N, CA, C and O atoms as a Tinker XYZ file with bonds, in Angstrom:
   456  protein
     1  N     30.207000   49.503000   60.696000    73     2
     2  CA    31.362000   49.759000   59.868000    64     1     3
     3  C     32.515000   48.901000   60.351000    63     2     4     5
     4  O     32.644000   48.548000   61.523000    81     3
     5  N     33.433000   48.556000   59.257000    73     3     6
     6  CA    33.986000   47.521000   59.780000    64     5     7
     7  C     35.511000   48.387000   60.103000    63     6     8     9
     8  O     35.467000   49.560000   59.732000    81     7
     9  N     36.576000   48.034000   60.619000    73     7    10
    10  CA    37.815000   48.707000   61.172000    64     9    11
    11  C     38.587000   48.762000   60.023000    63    10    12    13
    12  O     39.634000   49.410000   60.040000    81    11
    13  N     38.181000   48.107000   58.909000    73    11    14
    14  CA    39.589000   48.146000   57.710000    64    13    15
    15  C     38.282000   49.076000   56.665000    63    14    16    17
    16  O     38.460000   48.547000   55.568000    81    15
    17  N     37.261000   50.011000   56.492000    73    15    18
    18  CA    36.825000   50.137000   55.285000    64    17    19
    19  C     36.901000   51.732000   55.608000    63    18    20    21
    20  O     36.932000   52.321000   56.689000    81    19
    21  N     36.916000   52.106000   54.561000    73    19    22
    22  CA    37.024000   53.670000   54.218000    64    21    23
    23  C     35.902000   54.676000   55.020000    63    22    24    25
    24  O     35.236000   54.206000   55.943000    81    23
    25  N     35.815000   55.461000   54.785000    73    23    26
    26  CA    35.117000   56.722000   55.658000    64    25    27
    27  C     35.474000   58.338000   54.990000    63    26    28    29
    28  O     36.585000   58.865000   54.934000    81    27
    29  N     34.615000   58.708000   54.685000    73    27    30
    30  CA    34.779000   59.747000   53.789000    64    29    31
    31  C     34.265000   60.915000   54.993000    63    30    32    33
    32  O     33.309000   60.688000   55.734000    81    31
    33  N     34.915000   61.942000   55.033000    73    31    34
    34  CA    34.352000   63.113000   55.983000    64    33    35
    35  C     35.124000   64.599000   55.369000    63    34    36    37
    36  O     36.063000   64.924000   54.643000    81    35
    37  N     33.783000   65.370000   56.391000    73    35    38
    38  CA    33.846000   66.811000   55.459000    64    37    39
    39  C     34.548000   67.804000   56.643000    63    38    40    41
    40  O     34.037000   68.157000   57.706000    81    39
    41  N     35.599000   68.065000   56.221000    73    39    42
    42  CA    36.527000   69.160000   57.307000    64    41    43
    43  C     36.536000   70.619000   57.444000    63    42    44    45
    44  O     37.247000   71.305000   56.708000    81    43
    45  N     35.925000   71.035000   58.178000    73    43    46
    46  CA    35.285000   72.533000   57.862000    64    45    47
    47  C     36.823000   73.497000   59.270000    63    46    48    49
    48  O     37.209000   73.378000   60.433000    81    47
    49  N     36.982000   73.975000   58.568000    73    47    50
    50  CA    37.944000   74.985000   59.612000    64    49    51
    51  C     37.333000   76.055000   59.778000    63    50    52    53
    52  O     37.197000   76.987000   58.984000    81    51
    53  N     36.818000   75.897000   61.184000    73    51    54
    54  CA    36.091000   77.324000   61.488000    64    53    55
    55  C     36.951000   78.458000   62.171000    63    54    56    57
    56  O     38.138000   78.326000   62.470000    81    55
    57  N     36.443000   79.213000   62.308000    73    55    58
    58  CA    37.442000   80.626000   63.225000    64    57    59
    59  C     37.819000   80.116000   64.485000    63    58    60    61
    60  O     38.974000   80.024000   64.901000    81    59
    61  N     36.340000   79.647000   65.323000    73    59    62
    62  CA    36.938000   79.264000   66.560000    64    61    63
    63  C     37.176000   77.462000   66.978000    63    62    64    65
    64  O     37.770000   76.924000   67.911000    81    63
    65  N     36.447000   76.938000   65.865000    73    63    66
    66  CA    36.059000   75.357000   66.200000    64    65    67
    67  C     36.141000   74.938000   64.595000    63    66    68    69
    68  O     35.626000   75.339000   63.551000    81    67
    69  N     37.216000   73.755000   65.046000    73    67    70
    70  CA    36.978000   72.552000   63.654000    64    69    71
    71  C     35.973000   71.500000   63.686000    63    70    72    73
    72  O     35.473000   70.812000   64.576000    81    71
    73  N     35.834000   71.604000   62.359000    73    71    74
    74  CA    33.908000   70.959000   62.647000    64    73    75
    75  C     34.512000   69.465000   61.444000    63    74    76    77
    76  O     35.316000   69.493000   60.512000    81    75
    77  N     33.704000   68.331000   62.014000    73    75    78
    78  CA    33.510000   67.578000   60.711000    64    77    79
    79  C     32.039000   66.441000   60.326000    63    78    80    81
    80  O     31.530000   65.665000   61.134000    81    79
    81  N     31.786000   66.566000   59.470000    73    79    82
    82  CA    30.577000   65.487000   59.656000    64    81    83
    83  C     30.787000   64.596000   58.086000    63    82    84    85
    84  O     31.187000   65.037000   57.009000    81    83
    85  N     30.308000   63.076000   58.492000    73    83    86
    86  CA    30.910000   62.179000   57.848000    64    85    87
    87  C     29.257000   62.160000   56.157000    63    86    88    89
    88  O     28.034000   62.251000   56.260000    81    87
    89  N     29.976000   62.035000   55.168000    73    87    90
    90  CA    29.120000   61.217000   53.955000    64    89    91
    91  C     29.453000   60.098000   53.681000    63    90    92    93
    92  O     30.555000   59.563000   53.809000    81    91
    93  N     28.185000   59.571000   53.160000    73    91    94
    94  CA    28.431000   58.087000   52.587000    64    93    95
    95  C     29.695000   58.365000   51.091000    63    94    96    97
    96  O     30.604000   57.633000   50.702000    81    95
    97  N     29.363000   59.312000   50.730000    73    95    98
    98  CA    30.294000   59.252000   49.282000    64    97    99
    99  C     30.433000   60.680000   48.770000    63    98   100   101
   100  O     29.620000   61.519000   49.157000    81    99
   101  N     31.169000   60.933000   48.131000    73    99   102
   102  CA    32.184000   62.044000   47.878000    64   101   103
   103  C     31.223000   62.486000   46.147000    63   102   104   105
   104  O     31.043000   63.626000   45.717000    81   103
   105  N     30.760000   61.138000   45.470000    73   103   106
   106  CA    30.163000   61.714000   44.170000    64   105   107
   107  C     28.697000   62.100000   44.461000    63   106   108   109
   108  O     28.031000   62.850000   43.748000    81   107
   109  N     28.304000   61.539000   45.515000    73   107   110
   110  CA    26.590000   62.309000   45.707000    64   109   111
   111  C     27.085000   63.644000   46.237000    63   110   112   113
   112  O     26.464000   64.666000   45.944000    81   111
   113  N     28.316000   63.698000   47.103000    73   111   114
   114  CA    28.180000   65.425000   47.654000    64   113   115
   115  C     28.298000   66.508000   46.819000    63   114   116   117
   116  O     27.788000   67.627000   46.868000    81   115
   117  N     29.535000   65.664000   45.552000    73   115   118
   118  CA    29.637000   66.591000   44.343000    64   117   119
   119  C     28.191000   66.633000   43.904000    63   118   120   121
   120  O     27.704000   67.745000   44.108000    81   119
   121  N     27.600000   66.020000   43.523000    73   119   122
   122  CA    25.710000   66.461000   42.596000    64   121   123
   123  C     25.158000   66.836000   43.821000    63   122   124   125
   124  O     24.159000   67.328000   43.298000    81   123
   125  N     24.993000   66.993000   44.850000    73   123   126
   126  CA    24.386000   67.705000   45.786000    64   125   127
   127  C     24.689000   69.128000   45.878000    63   126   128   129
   128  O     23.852000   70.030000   45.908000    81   127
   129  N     26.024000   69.261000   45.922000    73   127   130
   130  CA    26.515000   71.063000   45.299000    64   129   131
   131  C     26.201000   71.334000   44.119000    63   130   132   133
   132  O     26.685000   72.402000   43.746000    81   131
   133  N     25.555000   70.781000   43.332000    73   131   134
   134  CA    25.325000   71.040000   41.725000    64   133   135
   135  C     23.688000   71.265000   42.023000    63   134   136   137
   136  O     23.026000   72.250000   41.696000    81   135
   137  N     23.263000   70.163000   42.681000    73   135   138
   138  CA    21.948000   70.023000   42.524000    64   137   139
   139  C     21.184000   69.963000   43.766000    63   138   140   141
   140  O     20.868000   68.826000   44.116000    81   139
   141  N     20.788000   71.002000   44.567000    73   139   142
   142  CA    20.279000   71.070000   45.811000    64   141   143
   143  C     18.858000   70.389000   45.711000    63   142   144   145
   144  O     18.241000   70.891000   46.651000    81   143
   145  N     18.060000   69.553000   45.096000    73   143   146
   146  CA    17.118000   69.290000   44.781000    64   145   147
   147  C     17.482000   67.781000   45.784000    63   146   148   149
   148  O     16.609000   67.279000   46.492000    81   147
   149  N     18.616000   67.323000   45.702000    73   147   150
   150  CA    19.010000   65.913000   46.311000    64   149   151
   151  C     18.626000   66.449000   47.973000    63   150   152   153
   152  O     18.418000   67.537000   48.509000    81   151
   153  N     18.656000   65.472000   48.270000    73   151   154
   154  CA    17.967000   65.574000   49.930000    64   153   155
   155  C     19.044000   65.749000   51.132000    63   154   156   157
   156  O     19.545000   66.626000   50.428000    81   155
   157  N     19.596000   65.740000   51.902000    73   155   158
   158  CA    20.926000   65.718000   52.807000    64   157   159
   159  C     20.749000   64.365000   53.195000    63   158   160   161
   160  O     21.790000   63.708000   53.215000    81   159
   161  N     19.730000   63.792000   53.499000    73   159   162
   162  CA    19.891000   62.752000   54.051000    64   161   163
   163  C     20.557000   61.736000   53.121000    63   162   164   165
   164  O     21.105000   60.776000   53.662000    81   163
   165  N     20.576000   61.831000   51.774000    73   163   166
   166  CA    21.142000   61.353000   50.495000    64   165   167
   167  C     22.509000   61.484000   50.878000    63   166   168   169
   168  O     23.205000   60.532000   50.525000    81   167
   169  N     23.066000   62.352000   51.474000    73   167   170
   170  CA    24.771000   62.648000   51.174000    64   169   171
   171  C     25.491000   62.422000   52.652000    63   170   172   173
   172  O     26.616000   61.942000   52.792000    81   171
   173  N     24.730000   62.806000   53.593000    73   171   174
   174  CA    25.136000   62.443000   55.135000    64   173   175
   175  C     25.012000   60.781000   55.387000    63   174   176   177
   176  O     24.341000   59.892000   54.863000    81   175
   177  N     26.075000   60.836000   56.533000    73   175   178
   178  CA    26.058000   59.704000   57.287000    64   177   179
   179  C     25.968000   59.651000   58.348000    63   178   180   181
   180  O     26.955000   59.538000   59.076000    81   179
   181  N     24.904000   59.708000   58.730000    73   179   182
   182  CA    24.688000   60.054000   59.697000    64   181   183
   183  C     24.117000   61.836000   60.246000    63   182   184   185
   184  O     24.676000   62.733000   59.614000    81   183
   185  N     23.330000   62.191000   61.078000    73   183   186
   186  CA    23.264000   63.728000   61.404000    64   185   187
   187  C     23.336000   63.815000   62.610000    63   186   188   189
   188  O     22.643000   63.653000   63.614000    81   187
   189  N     25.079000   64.328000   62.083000    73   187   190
   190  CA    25.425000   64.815000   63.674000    64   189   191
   191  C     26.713000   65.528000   62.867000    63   190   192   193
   192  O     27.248000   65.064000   61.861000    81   191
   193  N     27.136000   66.964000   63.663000    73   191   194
   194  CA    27.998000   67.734000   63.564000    64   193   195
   195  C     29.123000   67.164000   64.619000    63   194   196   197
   196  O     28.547000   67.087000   65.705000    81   195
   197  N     30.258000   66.806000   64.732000    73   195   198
   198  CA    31.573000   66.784000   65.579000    64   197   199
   199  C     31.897000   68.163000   65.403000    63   198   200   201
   200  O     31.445000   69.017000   64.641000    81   199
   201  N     33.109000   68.198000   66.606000    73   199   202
   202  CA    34.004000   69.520000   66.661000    64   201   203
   203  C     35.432000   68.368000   67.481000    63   202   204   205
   204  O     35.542000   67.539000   68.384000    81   203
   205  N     36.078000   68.886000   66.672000    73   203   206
   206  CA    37.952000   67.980000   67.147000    64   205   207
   207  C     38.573000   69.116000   68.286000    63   206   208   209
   208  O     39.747000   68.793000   68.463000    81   207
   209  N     38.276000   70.187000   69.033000    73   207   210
   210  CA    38.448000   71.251000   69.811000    64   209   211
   211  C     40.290000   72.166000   69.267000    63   210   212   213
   212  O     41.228000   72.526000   69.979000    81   211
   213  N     40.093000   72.233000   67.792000    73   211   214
   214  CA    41.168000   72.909000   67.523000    64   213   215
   215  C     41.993000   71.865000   67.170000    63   214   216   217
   216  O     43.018000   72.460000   66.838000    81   215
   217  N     42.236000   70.496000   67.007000    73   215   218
   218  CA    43.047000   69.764000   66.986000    64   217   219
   219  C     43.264000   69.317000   65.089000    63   218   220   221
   220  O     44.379000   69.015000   64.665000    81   219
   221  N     42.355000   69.345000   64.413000    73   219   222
   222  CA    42.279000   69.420000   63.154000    64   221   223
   223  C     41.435000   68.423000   63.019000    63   222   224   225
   224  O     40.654000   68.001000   63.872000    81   223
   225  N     41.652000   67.908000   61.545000    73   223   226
   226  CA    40.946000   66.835000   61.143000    64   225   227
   227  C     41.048000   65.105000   61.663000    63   226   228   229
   228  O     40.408000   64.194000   61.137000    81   227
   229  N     41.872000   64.979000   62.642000    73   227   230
   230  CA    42.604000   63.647000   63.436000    64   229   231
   231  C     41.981000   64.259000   64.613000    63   230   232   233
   232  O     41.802000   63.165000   65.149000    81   231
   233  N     41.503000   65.078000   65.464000    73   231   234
   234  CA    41.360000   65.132000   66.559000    64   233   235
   235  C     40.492000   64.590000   67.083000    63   234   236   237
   236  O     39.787000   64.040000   66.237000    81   235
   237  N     40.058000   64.403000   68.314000    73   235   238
   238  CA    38.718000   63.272000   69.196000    64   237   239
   239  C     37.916000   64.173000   68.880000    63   238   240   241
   240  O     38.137000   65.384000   68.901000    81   239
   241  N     36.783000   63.539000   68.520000    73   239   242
   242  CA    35.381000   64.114000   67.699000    64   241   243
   243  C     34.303000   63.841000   69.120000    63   242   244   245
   244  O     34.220000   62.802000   69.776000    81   243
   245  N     33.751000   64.781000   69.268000    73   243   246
   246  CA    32.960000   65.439000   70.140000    64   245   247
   247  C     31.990000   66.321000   69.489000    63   246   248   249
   248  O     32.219000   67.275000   68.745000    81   247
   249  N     30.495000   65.693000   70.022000    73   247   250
   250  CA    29.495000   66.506000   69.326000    64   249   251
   251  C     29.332000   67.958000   69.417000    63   250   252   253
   252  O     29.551000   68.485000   70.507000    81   251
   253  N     29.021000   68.584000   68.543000    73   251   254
   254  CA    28.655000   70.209000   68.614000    64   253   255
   255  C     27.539000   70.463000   69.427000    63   254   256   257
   256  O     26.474000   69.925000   69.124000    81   255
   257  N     27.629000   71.412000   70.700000    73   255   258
   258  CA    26.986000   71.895000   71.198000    64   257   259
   259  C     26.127000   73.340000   70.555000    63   258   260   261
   260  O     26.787000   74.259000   70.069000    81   259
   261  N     25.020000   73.385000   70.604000    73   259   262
   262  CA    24.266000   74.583000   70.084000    64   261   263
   263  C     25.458000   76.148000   70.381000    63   262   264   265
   264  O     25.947000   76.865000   69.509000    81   263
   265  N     25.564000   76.216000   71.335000    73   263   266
   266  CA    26.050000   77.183000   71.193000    64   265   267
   267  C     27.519000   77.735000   70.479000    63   266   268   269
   268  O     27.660000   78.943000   70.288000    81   267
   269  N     28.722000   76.652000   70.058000    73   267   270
   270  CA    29.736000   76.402000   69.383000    64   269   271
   271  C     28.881000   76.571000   67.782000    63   270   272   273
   272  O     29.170000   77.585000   67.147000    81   271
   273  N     28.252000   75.974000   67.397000    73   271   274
   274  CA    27.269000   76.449000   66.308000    64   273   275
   275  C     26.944000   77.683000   66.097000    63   274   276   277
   276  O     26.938000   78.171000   64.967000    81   275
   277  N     26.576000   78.456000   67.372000    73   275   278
   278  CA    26.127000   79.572000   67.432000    64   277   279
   279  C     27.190000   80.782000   67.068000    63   278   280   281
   280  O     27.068000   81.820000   66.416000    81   279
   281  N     28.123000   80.268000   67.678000    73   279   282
   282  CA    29.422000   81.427000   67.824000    64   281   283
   283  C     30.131000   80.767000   66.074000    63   282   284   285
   284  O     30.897000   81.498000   65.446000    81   283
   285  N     29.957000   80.166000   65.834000    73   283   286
   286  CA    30.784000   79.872000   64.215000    64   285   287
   287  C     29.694000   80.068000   63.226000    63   286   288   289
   288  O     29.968000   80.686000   62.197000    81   287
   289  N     28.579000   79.650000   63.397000    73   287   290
   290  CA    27.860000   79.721000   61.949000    64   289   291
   291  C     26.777000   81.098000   62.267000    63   290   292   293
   292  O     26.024000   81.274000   61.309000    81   291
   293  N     26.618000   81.826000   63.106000    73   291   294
   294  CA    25.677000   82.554000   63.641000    64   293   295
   295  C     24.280000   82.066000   64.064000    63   294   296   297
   296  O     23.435000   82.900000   64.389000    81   295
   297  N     23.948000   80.504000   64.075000    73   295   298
   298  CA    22.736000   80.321000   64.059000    64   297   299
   299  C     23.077000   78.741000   64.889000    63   298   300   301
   300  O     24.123000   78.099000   64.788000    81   299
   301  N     21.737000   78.339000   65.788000    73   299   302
   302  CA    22.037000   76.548000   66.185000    64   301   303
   303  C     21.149000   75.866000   65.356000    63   302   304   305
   304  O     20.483000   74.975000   65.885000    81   303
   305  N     20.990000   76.104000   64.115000    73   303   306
   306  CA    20.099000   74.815000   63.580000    64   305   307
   307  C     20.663000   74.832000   62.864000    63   306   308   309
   308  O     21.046000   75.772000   62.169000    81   307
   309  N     21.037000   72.956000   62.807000    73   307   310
   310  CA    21.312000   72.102000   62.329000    64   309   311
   311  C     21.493000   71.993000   61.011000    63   310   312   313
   312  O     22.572000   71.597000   60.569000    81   311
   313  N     20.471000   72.326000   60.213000    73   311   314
   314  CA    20.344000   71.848000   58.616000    64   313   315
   315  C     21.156000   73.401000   58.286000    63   314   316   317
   316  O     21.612000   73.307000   57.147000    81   315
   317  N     21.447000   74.597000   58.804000    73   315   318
   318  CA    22.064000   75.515000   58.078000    64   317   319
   319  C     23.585000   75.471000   58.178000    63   318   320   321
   320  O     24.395000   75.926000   57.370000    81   319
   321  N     23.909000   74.571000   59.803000    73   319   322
   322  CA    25.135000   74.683000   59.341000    64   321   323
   323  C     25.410000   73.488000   59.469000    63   322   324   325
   324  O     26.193000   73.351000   60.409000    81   323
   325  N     25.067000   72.222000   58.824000    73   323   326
   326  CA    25.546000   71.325000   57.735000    64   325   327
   327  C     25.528000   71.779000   56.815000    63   326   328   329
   328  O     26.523000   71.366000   56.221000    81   327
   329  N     24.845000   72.633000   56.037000    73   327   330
   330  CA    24.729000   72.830000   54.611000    64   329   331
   331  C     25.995000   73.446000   54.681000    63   330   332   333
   332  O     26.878000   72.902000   54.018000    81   331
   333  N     26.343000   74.620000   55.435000    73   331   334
   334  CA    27.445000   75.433000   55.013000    64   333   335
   335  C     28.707000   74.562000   55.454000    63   334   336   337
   336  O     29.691000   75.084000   54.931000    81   335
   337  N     29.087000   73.418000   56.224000    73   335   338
   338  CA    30.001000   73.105000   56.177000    64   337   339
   339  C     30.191000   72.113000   54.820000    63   338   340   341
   340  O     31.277000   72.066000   54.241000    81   339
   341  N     29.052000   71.347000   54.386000    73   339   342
   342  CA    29.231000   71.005000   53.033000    64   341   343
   343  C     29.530000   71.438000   52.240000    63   342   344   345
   344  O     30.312000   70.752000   51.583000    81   343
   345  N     29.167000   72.957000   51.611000    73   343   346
   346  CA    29.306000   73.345000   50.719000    64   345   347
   347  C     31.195000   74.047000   51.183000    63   346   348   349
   348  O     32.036000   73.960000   50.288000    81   347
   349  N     31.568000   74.588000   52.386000    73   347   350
   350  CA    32.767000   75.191000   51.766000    64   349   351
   351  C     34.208000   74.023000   52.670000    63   350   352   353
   352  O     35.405000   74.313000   52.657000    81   351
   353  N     33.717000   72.992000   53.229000    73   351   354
   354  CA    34.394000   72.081000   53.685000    64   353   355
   355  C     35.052000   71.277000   53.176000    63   354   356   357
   356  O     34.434000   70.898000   52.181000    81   355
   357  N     36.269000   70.602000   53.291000    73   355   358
   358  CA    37.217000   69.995000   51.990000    64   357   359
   359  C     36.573000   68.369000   52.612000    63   358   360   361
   360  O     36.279000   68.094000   53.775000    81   359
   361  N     36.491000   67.428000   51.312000    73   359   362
   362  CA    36.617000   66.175000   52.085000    64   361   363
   363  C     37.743000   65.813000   52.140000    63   362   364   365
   364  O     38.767000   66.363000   51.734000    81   363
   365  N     37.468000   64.122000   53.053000    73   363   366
   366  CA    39.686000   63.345000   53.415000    64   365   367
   367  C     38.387000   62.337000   53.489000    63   366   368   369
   368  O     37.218000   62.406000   53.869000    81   367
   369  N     39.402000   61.214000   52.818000    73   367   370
   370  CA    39.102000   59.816000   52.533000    64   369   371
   371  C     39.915000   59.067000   53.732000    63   370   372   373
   372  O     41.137000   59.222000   53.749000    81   371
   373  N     39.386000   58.376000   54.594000    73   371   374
   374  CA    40.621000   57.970000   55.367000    64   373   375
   375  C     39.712000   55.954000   55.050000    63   374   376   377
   376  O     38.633000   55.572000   54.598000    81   375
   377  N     41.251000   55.100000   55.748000    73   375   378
   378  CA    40.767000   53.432000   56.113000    64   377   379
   379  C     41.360000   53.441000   57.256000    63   378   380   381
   380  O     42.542000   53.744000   57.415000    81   379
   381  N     40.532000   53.089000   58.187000    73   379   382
   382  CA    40.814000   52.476000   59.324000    64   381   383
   383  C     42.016000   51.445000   59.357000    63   382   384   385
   384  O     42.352000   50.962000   58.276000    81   383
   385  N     42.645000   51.093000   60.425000    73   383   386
   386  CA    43.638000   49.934000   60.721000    64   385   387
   387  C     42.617000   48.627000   61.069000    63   386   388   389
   388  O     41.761000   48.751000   61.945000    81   387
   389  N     42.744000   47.623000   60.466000    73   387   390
   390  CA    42.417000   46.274000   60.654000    64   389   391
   391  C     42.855000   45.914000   61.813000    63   390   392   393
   392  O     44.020000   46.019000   62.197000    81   391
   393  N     41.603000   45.312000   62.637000    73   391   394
   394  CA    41.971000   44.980000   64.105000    64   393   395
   395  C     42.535000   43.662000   63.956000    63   394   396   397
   396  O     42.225000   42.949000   63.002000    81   395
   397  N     43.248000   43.344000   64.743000    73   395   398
   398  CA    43.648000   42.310000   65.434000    64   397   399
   399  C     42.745000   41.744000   66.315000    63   398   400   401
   400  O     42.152000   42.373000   67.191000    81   399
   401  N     42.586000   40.022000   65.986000    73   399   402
   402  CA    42.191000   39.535000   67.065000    64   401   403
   403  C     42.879000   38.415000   67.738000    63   402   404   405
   404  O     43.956000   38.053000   67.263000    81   403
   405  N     42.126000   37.462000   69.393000    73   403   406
   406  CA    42.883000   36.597000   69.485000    64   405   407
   407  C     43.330000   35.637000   68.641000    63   406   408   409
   408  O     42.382000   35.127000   68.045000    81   407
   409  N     44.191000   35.260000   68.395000    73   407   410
   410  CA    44.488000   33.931000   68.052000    64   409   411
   411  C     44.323000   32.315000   68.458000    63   410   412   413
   412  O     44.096000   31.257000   67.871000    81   411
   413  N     44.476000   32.589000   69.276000    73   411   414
   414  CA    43.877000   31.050000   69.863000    64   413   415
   415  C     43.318000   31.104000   71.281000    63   414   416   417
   416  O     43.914000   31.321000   72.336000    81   415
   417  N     41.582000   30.768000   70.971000    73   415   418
   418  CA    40.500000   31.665000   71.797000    64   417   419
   419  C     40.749000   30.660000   73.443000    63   418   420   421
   420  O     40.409000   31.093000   74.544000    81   419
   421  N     41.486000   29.126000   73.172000    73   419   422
   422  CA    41.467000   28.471000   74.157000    64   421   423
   423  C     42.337000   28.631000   74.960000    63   422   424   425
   424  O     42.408000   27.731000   75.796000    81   423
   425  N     43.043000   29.428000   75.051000    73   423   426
   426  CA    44.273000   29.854000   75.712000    64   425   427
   427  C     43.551000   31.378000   76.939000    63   426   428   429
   428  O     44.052000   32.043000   77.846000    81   427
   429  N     42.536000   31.343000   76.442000    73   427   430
   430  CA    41.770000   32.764000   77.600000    64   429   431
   431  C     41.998000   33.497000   76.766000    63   430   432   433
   432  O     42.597000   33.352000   75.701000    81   431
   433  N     41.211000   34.886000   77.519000    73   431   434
   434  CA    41.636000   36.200000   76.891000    64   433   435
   435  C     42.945000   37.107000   77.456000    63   434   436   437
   436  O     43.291000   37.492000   78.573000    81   435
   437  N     43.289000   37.193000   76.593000    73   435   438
   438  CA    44.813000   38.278000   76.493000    64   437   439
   439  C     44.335000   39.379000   77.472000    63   438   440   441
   440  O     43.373000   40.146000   77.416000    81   439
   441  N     45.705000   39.143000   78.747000    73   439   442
   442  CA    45.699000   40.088000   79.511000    64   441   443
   443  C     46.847000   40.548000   79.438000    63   442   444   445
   444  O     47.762000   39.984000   78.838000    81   443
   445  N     46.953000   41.719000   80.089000    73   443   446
   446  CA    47.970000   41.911000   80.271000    64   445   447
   447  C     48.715000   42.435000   81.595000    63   446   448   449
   448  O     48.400000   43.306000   82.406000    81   447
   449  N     49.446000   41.868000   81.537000    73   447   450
   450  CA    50.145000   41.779000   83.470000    64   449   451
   451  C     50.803000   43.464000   83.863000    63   450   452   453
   452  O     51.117000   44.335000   83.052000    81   451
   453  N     50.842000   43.500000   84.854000    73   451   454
   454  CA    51.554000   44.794000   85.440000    64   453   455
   455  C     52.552000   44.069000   86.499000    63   454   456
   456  O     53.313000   44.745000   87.192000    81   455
């Protein structure tokens, strides 16, 4: 993924832990809530649950441990609570900031002094 392109993710506010896990696109998740017949792997990007530790939807994303699963969704497998953060989780469209790079590579690499 490149630093300037979009990223679509699903923000679940749990009781004790904010959860988020990323989709490729926002119109397969809509026909995936319509139509459970579509596959998850169709609507995910990836399978993996984050938790931001209370910080919201901006916070450092850190994988879900089974038992944080356990205490929010009542259960540690995986496919039940993706499903439920899909189905009652809001998405946020975010774009990354475009990196900067050097400018003129013959000059060395950019340090920076103390």
């Amino acid at each position: 993924m490149r630093a300037n392109d979009t990223t679509t993710k699903i923000f679940y506010k749990g009781s004790s832990e904010d959860f988020i896990v990323f989709v490729d696109d926002v119109k397969i998740l809509e026909q995936w809530r319509q139509d459970r017949s579509i596959a998850l792997a169709n609507v995910l990007n990836g399978w993996k649950i984050f938790v931001t530790h209370k910080h919201g939807a901006q916070g450092v994303l850190d994988g879900a441990s089974k038992s944080t699963l356990q205490n929010e969704f009542g259960t540690d497998d995986e496919d039940t609570c993706m499903t439920k953060i899909l189905e009652k989780g809001e998405y946020q469209v975010t774009s990354g900031k475009e990196h900067q790079g050097d400018t003129n590579l013959r000059n060395g690499p950019a340090m920076i002094s103390r």
